Coordinates of C-alpha atoms and ligand atoms in Angstrom, one line a residue:
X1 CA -4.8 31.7 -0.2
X2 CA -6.8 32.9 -3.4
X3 CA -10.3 33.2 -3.4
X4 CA -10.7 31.2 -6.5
X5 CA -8.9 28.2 -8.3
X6 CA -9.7 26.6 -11.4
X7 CA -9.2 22.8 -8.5
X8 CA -8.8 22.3 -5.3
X9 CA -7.9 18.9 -3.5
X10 CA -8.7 17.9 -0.7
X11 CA -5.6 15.7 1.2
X12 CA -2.4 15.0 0.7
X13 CA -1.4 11.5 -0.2
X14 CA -0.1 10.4 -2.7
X15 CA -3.1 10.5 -5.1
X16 CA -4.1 13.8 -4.0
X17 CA -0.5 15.1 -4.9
X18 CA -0.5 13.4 -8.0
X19 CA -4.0 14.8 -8.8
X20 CA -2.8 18.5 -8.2
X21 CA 0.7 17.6 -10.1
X22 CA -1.5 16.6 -13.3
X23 CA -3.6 19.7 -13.4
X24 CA -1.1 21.8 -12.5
X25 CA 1.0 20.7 -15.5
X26 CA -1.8 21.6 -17.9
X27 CA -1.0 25.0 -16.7
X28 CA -4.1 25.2 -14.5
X29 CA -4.3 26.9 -11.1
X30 CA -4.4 24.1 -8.0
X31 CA -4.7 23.8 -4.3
X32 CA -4.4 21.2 -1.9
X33 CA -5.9 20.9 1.5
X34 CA -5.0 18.6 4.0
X35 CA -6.2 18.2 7.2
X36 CA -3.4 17.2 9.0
X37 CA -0.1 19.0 10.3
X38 CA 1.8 17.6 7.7
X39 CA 1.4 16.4 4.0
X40 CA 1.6 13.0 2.8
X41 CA -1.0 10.8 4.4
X42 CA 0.4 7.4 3.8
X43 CA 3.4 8.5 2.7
X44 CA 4.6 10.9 6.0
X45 CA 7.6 10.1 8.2
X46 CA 7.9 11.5 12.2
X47 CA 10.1 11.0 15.4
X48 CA 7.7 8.4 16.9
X49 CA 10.1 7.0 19.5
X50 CA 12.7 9.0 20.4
X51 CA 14.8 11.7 19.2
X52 CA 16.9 10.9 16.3
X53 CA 14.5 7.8 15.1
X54 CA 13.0 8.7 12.1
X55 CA 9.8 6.5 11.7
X56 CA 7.5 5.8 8.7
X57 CA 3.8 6.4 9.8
X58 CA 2.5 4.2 7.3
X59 CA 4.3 3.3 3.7
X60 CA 8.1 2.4 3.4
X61 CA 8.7 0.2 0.4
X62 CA 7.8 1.3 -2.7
X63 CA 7.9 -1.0 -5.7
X64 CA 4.7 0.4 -6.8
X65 CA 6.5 4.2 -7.2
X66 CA 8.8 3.2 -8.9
X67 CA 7.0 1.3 -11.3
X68 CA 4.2 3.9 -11.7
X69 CA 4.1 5.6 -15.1
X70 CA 3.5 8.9 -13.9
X71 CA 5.7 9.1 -10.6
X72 CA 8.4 7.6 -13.4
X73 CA 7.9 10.2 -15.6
X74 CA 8.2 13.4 -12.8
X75 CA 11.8 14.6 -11.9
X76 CA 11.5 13.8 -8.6
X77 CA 15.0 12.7 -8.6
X78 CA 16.3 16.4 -9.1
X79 CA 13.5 17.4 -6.3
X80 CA 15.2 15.1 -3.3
X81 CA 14.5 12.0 -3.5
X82 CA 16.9 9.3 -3.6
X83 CA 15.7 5.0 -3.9
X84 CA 17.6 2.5 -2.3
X85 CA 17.6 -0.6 -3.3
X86 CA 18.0 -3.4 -0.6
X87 CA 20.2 -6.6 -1.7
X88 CA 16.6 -8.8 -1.7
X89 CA 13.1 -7.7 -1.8
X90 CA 11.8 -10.3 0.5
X91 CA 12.5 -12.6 3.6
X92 CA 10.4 -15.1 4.9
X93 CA 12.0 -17.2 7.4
X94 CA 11.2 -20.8 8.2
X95 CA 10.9 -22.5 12.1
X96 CA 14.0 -24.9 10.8
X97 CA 16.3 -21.3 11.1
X98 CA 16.7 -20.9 7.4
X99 CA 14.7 -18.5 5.4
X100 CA 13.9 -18.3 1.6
X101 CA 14.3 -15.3 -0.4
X102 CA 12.8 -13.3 -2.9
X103 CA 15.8 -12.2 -4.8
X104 CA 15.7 -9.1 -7.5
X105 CA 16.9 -12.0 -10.0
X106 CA 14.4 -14.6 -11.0
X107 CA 17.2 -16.9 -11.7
X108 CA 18.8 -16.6 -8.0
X109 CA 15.5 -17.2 -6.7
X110 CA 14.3 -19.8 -8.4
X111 CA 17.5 -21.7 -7.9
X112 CA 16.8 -21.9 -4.0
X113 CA 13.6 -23.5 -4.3
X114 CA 14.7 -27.4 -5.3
X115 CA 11.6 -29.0 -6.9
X116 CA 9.6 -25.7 -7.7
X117 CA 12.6 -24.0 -9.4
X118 CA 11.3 -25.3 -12.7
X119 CA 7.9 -24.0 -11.9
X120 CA 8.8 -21.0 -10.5
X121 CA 10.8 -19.7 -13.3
X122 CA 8.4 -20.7 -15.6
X123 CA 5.6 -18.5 -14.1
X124 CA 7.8 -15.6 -13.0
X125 CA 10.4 -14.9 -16.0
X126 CA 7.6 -14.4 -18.9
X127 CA 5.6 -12.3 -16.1
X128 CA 8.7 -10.1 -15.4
X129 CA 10.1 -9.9 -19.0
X130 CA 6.2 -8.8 -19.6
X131 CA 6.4 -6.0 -16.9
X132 CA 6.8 -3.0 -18.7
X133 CA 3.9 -3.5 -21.1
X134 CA 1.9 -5.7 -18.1
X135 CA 2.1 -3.3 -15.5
X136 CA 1.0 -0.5 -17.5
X137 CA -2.6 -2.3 -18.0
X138 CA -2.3 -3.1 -14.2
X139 CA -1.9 0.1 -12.9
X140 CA -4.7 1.2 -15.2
X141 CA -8.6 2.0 -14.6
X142 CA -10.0 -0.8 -16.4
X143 CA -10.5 -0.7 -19.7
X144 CA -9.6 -2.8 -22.6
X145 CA -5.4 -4.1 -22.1
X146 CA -3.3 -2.6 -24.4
X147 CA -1.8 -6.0 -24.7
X148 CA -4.4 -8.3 -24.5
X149 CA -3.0 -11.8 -25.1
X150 CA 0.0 -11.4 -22.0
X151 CA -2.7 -9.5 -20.1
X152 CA -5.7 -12.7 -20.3
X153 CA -2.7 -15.0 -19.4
X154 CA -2.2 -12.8 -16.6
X155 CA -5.9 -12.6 -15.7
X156 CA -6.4 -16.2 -16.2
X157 CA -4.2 -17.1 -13.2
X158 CA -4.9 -13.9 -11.3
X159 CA -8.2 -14.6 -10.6
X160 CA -7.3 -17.8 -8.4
X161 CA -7.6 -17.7 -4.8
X162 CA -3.9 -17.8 -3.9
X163 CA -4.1 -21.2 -2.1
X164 CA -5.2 -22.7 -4.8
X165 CA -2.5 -20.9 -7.0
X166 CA -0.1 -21.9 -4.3
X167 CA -0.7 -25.7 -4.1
X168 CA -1.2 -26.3 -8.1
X169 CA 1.7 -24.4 -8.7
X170 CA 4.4 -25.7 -6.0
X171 CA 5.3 -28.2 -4.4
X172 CA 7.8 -27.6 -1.6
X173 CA 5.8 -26.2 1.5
X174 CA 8.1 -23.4 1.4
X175 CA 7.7 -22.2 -2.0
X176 CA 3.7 -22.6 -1.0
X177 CA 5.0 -20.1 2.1
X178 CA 7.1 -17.6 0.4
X179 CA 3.7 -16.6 -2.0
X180 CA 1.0 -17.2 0.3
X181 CA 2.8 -14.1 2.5
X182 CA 3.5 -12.1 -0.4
X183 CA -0.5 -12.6 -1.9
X184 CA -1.7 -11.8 1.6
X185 CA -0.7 -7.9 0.9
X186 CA -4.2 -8.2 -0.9
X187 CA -5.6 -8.5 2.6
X188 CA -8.1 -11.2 1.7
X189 CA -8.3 -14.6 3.1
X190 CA -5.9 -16.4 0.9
X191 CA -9.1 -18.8 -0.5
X192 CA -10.7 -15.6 -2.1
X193 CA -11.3 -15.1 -6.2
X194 CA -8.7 -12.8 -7.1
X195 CA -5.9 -13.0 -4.2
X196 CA -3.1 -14.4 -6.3
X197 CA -3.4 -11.5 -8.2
X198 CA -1.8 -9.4 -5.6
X199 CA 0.9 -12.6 -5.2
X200 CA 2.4 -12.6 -8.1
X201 CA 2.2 -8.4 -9.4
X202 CA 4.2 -8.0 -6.0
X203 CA 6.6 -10.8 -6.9
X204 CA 7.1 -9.5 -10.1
X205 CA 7.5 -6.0 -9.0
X206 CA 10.5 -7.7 -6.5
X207 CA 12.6 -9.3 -9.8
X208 CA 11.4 -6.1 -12.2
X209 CA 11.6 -3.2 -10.1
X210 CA 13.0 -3.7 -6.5
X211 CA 11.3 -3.4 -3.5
X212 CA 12.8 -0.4 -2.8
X213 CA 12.7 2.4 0.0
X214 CA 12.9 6.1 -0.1
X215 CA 16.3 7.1 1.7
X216 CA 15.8 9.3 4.5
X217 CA 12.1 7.9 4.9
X218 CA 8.5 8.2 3.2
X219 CA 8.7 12.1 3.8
X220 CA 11.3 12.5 1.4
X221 CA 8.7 10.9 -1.0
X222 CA 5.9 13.4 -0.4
X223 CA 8.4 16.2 -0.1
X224 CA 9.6 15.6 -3.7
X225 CA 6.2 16.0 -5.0
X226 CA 5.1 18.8 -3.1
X227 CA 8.3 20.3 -4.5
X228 CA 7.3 19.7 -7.9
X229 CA 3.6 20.7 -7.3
X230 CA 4.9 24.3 -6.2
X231 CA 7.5 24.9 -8.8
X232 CA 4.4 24.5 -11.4
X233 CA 3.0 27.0 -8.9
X234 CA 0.3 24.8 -7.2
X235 CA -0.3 25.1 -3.1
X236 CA -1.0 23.5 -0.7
X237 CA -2.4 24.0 2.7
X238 CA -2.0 22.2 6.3
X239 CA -4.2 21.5 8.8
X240 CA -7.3 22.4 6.8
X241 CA -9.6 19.2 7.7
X242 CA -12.5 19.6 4.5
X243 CA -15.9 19.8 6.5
X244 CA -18.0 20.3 4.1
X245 CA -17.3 21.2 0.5
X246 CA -19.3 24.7 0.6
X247 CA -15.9 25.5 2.8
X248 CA -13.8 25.5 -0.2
X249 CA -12.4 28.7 -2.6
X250 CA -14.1 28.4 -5.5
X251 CA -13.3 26.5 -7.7
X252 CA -14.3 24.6 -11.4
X253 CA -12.9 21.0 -10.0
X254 CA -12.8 19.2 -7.0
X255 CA -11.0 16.4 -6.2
X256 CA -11.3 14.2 -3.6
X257 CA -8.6 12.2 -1.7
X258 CA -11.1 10.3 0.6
X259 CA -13.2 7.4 1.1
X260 CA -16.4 7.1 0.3
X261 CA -17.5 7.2 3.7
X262 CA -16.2 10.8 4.2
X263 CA -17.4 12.1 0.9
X264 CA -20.7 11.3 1.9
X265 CA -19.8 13.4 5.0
X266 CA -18.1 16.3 3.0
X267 CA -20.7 16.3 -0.5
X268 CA -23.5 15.1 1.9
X269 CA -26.7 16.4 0.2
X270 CA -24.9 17.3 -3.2
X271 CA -25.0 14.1 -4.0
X272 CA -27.8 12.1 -5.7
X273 CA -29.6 10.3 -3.6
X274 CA -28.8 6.5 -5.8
X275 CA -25.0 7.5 -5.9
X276 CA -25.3 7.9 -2.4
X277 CA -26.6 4.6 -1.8
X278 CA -23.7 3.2 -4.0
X279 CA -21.6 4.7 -2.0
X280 CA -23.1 3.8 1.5
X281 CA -22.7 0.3 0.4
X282 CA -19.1 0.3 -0.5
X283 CA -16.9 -2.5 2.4
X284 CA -14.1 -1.8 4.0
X285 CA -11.6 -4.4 4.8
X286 CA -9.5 -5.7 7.5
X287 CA -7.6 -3.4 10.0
X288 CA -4.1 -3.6 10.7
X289 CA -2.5 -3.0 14.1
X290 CA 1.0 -1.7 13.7
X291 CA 4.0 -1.3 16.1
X292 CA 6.8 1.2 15.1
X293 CA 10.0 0.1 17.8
X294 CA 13.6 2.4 18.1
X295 CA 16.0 -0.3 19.0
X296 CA 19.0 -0.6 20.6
X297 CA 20.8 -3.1 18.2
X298 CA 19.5 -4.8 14.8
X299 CA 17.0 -7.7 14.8
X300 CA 18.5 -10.9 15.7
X301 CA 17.4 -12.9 13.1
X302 CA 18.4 -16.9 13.4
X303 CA 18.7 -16.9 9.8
X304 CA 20.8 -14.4 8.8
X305 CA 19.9 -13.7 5.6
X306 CA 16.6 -12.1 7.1
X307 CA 19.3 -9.1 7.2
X308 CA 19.5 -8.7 3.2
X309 CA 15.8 -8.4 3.0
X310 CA 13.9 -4.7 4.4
X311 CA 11.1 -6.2 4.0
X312 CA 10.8 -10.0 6.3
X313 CA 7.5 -12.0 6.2
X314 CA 6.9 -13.8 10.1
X315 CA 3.9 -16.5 9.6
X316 CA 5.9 -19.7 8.9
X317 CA 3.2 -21.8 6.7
X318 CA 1.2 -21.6 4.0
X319 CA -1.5 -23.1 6.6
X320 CA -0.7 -20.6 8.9
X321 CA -0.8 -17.6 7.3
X322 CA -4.1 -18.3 5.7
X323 CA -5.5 -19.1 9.2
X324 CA -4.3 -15.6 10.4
X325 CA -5.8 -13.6 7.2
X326 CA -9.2 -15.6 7.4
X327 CA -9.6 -14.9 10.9
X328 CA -9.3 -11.4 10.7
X329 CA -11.2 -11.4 7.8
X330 CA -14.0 -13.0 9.9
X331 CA -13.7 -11.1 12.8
X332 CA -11.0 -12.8 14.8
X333 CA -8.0 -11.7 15.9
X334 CA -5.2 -15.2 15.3
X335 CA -3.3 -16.5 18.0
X336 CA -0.5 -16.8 15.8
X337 CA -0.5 -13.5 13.3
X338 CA 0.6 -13.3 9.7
X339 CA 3.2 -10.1 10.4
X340 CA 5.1 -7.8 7.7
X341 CA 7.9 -6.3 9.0
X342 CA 10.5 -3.5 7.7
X343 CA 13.6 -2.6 8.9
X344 CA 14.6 0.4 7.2
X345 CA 17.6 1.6 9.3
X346 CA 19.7 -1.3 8.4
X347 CA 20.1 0.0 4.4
X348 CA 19.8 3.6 5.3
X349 CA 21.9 4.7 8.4
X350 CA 20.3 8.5 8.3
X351 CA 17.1 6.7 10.1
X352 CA 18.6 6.6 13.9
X353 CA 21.5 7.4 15.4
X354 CA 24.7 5.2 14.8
X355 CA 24.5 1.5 15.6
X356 CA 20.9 2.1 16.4
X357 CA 17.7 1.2 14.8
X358 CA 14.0 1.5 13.6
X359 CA 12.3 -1.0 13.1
X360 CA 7.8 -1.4 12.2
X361 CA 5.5 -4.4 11.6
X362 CA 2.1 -4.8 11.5
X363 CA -0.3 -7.9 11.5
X364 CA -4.5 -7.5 10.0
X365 CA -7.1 -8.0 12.7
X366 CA -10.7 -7.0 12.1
X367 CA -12.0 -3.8 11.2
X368 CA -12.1 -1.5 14.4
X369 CA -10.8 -4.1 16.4
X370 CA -9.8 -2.9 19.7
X371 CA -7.7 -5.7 21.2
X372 CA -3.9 -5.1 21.8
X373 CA -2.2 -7.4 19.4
X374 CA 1.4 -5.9 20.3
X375 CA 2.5 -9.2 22.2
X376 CA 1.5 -11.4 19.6
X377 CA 3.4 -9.3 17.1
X378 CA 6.3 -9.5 18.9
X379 CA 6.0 -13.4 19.7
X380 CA 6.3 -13.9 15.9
X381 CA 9.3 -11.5 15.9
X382 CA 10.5 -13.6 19.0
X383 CA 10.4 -16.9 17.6
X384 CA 12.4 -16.3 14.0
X385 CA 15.0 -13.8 16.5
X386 CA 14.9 -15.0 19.7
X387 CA 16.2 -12.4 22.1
X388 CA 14.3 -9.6 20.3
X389 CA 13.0 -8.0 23.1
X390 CA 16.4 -7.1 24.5
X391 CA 16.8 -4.9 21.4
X392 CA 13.9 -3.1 22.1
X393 CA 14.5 0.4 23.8
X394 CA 10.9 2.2 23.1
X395 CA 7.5 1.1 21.2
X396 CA 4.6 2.6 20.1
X397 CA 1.5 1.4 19.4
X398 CA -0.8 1.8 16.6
X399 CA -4.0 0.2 16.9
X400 CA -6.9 0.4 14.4
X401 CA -8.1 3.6 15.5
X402 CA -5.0 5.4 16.4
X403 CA -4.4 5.1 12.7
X404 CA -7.9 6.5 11.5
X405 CA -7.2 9.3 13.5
X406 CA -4.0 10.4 12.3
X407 CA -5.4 9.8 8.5
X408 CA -8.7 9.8 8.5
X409 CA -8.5 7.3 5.2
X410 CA -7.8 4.6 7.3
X411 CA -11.5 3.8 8.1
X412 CA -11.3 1.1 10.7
X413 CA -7.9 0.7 10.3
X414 CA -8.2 -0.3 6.2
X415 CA -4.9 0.4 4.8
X416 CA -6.8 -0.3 1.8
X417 CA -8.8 2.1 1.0
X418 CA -11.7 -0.6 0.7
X419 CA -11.8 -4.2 0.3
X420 CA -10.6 -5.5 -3.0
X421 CA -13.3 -8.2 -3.4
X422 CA -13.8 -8.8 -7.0
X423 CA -17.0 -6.9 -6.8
X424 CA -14.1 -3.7 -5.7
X425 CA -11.3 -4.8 -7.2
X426 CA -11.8 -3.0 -10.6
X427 CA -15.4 -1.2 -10.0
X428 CA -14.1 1.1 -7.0
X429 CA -15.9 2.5 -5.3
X430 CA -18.6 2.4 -7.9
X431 CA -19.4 1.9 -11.6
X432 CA -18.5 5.7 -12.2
X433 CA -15.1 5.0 -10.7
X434 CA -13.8 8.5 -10.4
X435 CA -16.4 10.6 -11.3
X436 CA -19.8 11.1 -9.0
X437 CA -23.1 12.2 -9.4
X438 CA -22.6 15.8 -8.3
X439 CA -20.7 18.1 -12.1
X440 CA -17.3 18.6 -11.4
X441 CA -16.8 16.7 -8.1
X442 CA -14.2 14.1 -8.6
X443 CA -12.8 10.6 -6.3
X444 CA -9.2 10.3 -6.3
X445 CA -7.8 8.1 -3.7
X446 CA -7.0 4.8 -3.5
X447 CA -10.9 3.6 -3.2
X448 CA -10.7 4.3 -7.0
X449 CA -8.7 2.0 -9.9
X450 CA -6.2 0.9 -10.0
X451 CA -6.5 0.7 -5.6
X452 CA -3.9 0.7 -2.8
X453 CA -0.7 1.2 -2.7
X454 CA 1.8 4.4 -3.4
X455 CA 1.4 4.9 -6.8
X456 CA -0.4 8.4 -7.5
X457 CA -2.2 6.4 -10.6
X458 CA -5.8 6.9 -9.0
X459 CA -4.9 11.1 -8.6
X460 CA -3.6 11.0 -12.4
X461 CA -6.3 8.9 -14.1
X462 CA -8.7 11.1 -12.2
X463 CA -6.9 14.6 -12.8
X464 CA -7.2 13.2 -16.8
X465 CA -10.8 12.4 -16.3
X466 CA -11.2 16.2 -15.1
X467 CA -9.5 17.8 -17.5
X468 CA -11.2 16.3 -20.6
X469 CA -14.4 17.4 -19.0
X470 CA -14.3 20.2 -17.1
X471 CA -12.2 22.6 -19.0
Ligands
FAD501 C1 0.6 0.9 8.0 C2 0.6 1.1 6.5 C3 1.6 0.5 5.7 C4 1.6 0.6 4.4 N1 2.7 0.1 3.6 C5 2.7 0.4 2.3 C6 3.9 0.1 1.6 O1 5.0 -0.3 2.2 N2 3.9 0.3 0.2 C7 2.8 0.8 -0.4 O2 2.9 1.0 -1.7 N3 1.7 1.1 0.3 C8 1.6 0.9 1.6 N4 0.5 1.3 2.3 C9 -0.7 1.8 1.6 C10 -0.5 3.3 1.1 O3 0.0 4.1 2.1 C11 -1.8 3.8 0.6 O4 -2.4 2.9 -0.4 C12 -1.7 5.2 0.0 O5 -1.1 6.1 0.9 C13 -3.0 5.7 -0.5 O6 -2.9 7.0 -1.0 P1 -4.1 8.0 -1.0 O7 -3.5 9.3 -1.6 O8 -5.2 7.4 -1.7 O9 -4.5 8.3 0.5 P2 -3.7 8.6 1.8 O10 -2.3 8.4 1.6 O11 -4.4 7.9 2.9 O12 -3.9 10.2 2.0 C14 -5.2 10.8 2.2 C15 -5.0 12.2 2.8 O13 -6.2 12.9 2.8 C16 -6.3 13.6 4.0 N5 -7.7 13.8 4.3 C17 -8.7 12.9 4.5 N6 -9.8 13.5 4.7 C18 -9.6 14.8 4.6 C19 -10.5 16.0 4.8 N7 -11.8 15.8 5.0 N8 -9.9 17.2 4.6 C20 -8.6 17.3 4.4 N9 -7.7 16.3 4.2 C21 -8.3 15.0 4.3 C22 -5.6 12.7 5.0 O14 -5.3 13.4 6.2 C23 -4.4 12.2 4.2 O15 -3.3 13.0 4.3 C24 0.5 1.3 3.7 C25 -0.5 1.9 4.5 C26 -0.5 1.8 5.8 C27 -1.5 2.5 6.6

């Protein structure tokens, strides 16, 4: 280790890497430091289960890599990593034993939804055709939209809560199904301003981009970019937990890939006494409580067309699902919870041993919240493939805090980074987005624009930001 860089980062997720990428490339010297054992934070795969049963700790489909400007534009290809592309993005089956799904093709899609095909094409092909100019505003700090016109048509329906968005826009209770579980990735109750938005950028990621995953698991991800940081000659450093920032090499730049609850920990007095009461006030949102299972034999879905999907949505209704995300939302934990599930090994036979599986899902539940909601989980799993439990040869639990501790991030158990209220949604964590009160101290994770999700934009918008000023 040097005595000196001209930046150091501290962690290792994706933001953190993209940060260091970004300043390395402008021929800078760089550092990382991450406080775990291994690098990756979101994006870090591990033998949870048992040996052979290669397990994604957090992140394992990536639509938003592979459409992220900057992660497109790195050769991470050459560096390891290899997508696969599942035959659908999505499956969300019904309690009649059918499912609908979210096909790469707006066409195929739309032609399984009787009544709402007409509707659904009309909303989703100019949105997809639109992706390549859209998303770049999208996955943007905001600013003014490179393409205005497509990007206020965008906005104007965005801003919905997604159950409004839902029953104006479709008809069929399943159509009304299929986007209330994709908008409720935004982890708001599905009546809140600005939860369609997350509805339809995922759908259109599905018919632009895939919903892909990374083949051998999320590590190969984070080992691609550390491979690319170090051939530009930046390092990085494990189990380093950043107390305080005085602990650092110097350095000209720092950036941060934390929340602002632990900068205020790390910066602590640094900091001016009204940013810091910005940042005190920043929310966090709901937890999530997630299982990770090495089974004996695939899922067994009643529909089987669960199987084409790696991603499966369990929470039946419209009705439902908005029950499950308003009562965590409000402090509840739902009898019935609104679960994501992936099953990777089914497209990508190097995750467990042959004819076995791996298999994770997780539900939202308050922040902190310290009840078990594995057998509730697994009901919903149950009840769209009965005989589930058979398949099961080991679990293992995640609960709110079990998370936090592996990546300290996860405050509560937020996935998020922060709640994405419209108040956070674009002004994260505050109105400085990445920069803060203290000269050369920078935010870069996903508590900054454009928010969560694997997409190293926050690190390179913030790397940018340093750059112009600092040097
Ligand atoms: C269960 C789960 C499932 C998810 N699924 C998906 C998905 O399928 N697709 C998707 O796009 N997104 C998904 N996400 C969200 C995604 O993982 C995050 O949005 C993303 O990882 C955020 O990246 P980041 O770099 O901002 O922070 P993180 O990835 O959280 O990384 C932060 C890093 O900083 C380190 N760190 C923190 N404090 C310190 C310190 N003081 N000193 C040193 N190091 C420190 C941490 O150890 C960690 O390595 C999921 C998240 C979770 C938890």
């Amino acid at each position: 280790m040097a005595d000196s860089y001209d930046a150091v980062v501290v962690g290792s997720g994706p933001n953190g890497l993209a940060a260091a990428i970004v300043i390395a490339q402008a021929g800078k010297s760089v550092a990382v430091f991450e406080a775990n054992e291994s690098a990756g934070g979101g994006v870090r795969s591990a033998e949870l289960t048992l040996p052979g049963y290669v397990h994604d700790l957090c992140s394992s489909v990536y639509p938003l890599a592979v459409g992220s400007p900057f992660f497109a534009a790195l050769p991470l290809g050459e560096h390891g990593l290899e997508w696969i592309q599942p035959g659908a993005a999505l499956a969300h089956p019904l309690d009649d034993g059918t499912a609908i799904l979210l096909e790469r093709s707006v066409e195929a899609t739309a032609n399984a939804l009787g009544v709402d095909g007409v509707a659904y094409r009309k909303i989703f092909a100019p949105l997809t055709a639109q992706w390549n100019e859209l998303g770049k505003d999208i996955l943007g700090p905001p600013r003014w939209p490179r393409h205005p016109v497509n990007f206020a048509r965008f906005g104007l329906q965005a801003m919905q809560p997604a159950r409004r968005f839902a029953e104006r826009s479709f008809r069929d209770s399943r159509t009304r199904a299929l986007f209330a579980g994709v908008a409720a990735h935004s982890m708001l109750p599905l009546e809140s301003w600005g939860s369609t938005a997350f509805g339809l950028v995922l759908t259109v990621t599905a018919h632009a981009l895939g919903w892909p995953l990374a083949s051998g698991g999320a590590q190969k991800l984070t080992d691609a970019l550390i491979s690319y940081l170090r051939s530009l000659g930046g390092e990085v450093f494990l189990n380093q937990p950043v107390r305080r920032l005085e602990e650092l090499p110097a350095c000209r730049v720092t950036l941060c890939d934390v929340t602002p609850r632990q900068l205020l920990r790390i910066a602590g007095p640094g900091l001016s006494p009204v940013y810091w009461n910005r940042l005190k006030q920043y929310r966090y949102g709901m937890g999530a409580f997630k299982i990770d299972w090495a089974l004996a034999r695939p899922v067994p879905w009643t529909a089987q067309e669960c199987s084409r999907a790696a991603t499966v949505h369990l929470g039946g209704t419209l009705d439902e699902i908005a029950a499950s995300e308003r009562a965590a939302w409000r402090g509840y934990q739902a009898r019935k919870p609104f679960v994501l599930l992936v099953q990777p090994s089914l497209f990508d036979s190097s995750r467990a041993p042959q004819g076995k599986h791996t298999l994770w899902a997780y539900c939202h539940v308050p922040n902190n919240s310290h009840l078990d909601a594995s057998e509730r989980i697994e009901a919903q799993i149950e009840r769209f493939a009965p005989g589930f439990r058979d398949t099961v040869l080991v679990r293992h639990l995640s609960p709110p805090h079990e998370l936090e501790r592996r990546n300290a991030n996860l405050v509560g158990g937020d996935i998020g980074g922060g709640a994405p209220t419209l108040g956070q949604l674009f002004f994260r964590p505050t109105r400085q987005l990445y920069s803060t009160s203290k000269k050369g101290l920078y935010l870069c994770s996903s508590s900054t624009p454009p928010g969560a999700g694997v997409h190293g934009m926050c690190g390179y918008f913030a790397a940018q930001k340093a750059l112009r000023e600092m040097f």
